CSV table of C-alpha atoms in Angstrom, one decimal:
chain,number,residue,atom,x,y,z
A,1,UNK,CA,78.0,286.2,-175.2
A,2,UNK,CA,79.1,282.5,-175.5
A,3,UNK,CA,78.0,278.6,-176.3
A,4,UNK,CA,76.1,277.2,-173.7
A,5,UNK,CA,78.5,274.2,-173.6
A,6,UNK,CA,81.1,273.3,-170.7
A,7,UNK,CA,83.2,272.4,-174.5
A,8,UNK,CA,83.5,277.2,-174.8
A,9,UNK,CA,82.2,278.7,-177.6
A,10,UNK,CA,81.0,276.3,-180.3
A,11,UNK,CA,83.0,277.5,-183.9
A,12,UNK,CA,80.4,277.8,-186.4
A,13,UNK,CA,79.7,281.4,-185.7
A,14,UNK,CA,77.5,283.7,-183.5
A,15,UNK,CA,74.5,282.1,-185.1
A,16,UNK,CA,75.2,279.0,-182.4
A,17,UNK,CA,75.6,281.2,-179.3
A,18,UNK,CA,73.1,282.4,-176.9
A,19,UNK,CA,73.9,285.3,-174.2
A,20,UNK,CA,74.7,283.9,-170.9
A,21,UNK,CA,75.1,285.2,-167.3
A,22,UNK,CA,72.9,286.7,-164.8
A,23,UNK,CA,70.6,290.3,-165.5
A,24,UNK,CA,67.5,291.7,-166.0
A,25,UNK,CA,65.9,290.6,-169.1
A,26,UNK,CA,62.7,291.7,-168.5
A,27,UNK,CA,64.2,295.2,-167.8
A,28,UNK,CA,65.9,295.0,-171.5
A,29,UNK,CA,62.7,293.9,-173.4
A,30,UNK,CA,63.3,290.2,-173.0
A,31,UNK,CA,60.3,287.6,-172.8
A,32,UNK,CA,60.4,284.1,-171.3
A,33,UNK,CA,60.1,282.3,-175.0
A,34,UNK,CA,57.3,280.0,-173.5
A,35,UNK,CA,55.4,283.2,-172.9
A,36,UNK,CA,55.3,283.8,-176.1
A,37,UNK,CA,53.4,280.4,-177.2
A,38,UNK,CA,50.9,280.7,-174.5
A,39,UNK,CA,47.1,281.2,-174.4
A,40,UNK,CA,46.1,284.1,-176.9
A,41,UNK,CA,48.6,285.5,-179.7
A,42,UNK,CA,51.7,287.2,-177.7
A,43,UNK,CA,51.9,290.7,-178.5
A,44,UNK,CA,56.0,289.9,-179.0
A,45,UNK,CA,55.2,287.5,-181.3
A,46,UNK,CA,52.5,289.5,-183.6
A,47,UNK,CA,55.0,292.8,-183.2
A,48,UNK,CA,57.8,290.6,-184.3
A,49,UNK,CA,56.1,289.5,-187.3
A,50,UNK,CA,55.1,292.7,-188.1
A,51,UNK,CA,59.2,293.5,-188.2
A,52,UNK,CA,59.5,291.4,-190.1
A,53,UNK,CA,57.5,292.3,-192.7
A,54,UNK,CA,58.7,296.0,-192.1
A,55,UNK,CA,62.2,295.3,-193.0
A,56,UNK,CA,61.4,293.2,-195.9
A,57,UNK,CA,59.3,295.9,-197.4
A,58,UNK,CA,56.1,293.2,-197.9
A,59,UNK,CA,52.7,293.8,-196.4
A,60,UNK,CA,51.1,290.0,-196.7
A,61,UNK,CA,51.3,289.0,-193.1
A,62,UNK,CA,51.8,285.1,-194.2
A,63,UNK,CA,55.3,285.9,-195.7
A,64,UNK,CA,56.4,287.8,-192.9
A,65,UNK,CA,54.9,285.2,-190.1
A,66,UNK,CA,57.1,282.2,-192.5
A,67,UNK,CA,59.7,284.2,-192.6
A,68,UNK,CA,59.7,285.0,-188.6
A,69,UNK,CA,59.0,281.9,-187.8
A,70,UNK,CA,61.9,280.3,-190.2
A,71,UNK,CA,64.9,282.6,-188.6
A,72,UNK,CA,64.1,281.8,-184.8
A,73,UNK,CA,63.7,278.1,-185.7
A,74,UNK,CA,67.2,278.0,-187.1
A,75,UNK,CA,68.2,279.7,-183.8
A,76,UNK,CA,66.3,277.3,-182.0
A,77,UNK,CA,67.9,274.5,-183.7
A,78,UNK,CA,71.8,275.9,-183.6
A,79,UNK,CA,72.0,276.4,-180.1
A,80,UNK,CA,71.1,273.2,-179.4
A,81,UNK,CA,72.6,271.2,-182.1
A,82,UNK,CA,75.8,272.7,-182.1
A,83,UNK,CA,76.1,272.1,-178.6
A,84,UNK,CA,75.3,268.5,-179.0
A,85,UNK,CA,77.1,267.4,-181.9
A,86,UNK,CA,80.6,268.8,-180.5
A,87,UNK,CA,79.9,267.5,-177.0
A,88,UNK,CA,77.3,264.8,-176.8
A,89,UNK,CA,75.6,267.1,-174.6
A,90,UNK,CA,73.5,270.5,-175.3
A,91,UNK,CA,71.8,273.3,-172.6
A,92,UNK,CA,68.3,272.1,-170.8
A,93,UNK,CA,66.5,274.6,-173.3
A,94,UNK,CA,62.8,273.3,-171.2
A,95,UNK,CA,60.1,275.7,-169.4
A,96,UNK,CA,61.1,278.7,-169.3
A,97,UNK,CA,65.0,279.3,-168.8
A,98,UNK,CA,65.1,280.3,-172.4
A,99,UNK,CA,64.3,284.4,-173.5
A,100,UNK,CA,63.7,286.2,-176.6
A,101,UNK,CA,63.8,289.6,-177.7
A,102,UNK,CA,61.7,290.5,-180.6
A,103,UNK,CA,63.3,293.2,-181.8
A,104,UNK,CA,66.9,292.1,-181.6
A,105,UNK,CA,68.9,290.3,-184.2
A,106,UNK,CA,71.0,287.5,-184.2
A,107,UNK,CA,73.1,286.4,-181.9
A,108,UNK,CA,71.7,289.1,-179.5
A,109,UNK,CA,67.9,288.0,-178.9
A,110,UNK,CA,68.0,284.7,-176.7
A,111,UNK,CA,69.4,284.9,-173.4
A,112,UNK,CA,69.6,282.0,-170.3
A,113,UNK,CA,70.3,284.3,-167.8
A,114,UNK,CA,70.0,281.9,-165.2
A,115,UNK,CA,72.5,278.3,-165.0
A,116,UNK,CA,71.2,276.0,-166.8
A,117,UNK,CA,72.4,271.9,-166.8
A,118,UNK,CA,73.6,270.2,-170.2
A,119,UNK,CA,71.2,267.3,-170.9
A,120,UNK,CA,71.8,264.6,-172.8
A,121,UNK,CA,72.1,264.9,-177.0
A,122,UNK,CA,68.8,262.5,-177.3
A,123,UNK,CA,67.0,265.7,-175.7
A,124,UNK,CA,67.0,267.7,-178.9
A,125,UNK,CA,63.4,266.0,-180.3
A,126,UNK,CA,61.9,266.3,-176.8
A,127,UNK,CA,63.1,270.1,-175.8
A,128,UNK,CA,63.2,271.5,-179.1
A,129,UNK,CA,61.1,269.9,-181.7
A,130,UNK,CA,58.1,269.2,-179.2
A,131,UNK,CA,58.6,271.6,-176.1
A,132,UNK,CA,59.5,274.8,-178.8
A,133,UNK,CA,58.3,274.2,-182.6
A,134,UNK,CA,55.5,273.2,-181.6
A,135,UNK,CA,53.5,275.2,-179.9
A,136,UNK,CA,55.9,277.9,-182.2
A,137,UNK,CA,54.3,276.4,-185.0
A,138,UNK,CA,50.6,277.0,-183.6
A,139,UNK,CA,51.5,280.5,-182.6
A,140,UNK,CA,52.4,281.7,-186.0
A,141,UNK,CA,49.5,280.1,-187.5
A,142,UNK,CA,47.4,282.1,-185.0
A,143,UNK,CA,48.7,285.6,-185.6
A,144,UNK,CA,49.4,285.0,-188.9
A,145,UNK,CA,47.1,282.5,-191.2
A,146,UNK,CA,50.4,280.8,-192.3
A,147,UNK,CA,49.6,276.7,-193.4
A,148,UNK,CA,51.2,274.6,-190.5
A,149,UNK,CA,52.2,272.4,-193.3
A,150,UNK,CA,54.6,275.2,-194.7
A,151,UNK,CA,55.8,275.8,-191.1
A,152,UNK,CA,56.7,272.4,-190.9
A,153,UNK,CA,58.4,272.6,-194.4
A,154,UNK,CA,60.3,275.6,-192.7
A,155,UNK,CA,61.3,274.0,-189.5
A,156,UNK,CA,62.8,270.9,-191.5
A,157,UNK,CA,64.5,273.2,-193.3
A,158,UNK,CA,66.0,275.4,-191.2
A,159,UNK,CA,66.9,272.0,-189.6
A,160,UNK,CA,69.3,271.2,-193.0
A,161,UNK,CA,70.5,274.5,-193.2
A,162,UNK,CA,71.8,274.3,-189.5
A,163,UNK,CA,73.1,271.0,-190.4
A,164,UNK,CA,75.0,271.7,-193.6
A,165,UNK,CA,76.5,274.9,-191.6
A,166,UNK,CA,77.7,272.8,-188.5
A,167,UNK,CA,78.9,269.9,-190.7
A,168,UNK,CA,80.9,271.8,-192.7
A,169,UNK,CA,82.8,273.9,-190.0
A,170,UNK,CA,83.5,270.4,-188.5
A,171,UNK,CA,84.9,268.7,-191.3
A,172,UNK,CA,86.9,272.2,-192.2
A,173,UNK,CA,88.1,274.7,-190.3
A,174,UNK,CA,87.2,272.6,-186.4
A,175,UNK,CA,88.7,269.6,-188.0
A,176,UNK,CA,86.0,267.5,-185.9
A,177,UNK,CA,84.7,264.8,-188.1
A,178,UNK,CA,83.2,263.0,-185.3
A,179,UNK,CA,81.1,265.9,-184.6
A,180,UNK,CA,80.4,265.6,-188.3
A,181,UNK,CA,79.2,262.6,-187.9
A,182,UNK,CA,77.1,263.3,-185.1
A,183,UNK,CA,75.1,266.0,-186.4
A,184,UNK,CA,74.3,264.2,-189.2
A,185,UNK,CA,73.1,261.2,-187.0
A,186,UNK,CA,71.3,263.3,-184.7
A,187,UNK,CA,69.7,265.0,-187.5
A,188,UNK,CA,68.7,262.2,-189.4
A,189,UNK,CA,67.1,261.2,-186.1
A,190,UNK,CA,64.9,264.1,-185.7
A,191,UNK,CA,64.1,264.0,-189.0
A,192,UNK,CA,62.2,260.7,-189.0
A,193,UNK,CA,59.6,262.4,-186.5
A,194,UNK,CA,56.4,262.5,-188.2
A,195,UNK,CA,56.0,266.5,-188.1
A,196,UNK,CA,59.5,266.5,-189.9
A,197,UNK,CA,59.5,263.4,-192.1
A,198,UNK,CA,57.0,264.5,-194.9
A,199,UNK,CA,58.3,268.1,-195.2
A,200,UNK,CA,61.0,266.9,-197.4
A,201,UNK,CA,64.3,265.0,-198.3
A,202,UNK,CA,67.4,264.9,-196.7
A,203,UNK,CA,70.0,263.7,-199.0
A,204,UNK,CA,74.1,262.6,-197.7
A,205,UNK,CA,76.2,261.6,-200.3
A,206,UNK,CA,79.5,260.8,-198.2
A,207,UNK,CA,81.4,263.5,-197.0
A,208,UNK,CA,79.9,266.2,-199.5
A,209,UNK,CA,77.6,268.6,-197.7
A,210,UNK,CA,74.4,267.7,-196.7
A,211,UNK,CA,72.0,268.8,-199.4
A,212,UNK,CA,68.0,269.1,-198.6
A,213,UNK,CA,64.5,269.1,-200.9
A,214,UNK,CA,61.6,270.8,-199.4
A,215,UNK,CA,58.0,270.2,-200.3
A,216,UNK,CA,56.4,273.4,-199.5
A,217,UNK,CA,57.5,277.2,-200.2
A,218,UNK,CA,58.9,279.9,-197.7
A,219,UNK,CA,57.4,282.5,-199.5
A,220,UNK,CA,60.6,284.5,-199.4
A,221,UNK,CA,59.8,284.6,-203.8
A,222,UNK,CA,56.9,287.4,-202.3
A,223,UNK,CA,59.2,289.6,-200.8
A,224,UNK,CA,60.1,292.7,-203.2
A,225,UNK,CA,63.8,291.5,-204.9
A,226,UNK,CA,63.3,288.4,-203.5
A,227,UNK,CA,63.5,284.4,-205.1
A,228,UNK,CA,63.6,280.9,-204.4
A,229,UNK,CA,65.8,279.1,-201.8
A,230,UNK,CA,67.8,276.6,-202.9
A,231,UNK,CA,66.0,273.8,-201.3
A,232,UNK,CA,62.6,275.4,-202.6
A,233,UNK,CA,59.7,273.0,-203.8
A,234,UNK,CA,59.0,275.5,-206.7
A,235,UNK,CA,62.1,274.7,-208.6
């Protein structure tokens, strides 16, 4: 397991690494993650939702597709932001290098198993936000009925959360406040992108955490023992 950065492992935690290194993912229940947004609903991606919404004891499909959809978002979002704040530079996360296990947890579902070239920082809205949320965003709505404008409201989300996470390990423990800096530049970037831009506010008061207002609802509140998220429209 490790970062997908020439820089090693990036600090934050496992939650910004990807497995690395040749194998066999197919052999170990690994999809290609463009697979899974092709054509008709992906059986991986209905039978993760439906995981989902196993472990969280809740049988309305829409909280378990936002809910789905929200963690590998933030996954999708760490392993390339972290990447790009510490170095300038992140993995080529287009086509279909990327794979996903849909039954694994954190940090142990995506894999590159093949070597993949860093690409510029200013790839993140291109590879990520268009090439993976996108059609993500689609996909979920299809197997699940979930409103693409709360998908959106989760993506921006779990945009700030991977923000806040990254900028304060940088300012703290990495003692990299340029990297600080960076990640809140780049993600004030992608947040100006029109699928990101109405889903909420991003707000930086200096070098206090990042703090972020959504306009829309998770749904986690739904979930049996469950309540709103700090960043949550309905407070």
């Amino acid at each position: 397991m490790g970062a997908v950065t020439g820089a090693g492992a990036v600090g934050p935690g496992p939650f910004f690494t990807v497995r690395t290194g040749p194998g066999e993912p197919r052999a170990e229940g690994f999809v290609p993650l463009a697979q899974v947004y092709a054509g008709r609903p992906s059986p991986a991606l209905t039978g993760r939702v439906a995981e989902v919404g196993r472990r969280l004891r809740t049988s309305e499909r829409r909280v378990a597709g936002s809910l789905a959809h929200q963690g590998l978002a933030a996954r999708l979002w760490s392993v390339a932001l972290g990447p790009a704040a510490l170095t300038g530079r992140m993995p080529d996360l287009s086509g279909g290098r990327l794979w996903w296990h849909p039954g694994r947890s954190t940090p142990d579902e995506l894999w590159l198993p093949d070597d993949v070239p860093d690409v510029p920082a200013g790839r993140l809205r291109e590879d990520v936000l268009h090439g993976h949320l996108v059609p993500l965003c689609a996909a979920v709505h299809a197997v699940s009925g979930v409103a693409p404008g709360l998908l959106w409201g989760n993506a921006a989300s779990a945009l700030a959360g991977t923000l806040r996470v990254l900028h304060s390990w940088c300012l703290g423990e990495g003692a990299r406040p340029e990297a600080a800096a960076r990640a809140v530049a780049l993600t004030e970037e992608l947040m100006t992108d029109p699928l990101l831009r109405d889903a909420g506010d991003l707000r930086l008061s200096g070098a206090g955490a990042p703090a972020y207002a959504r306009r829309s609802c998770c749904l986690y509140y739904r979930v049996p023992g469950g309540g709103l998220c700090g960043d949550c429209a309905l407070r």
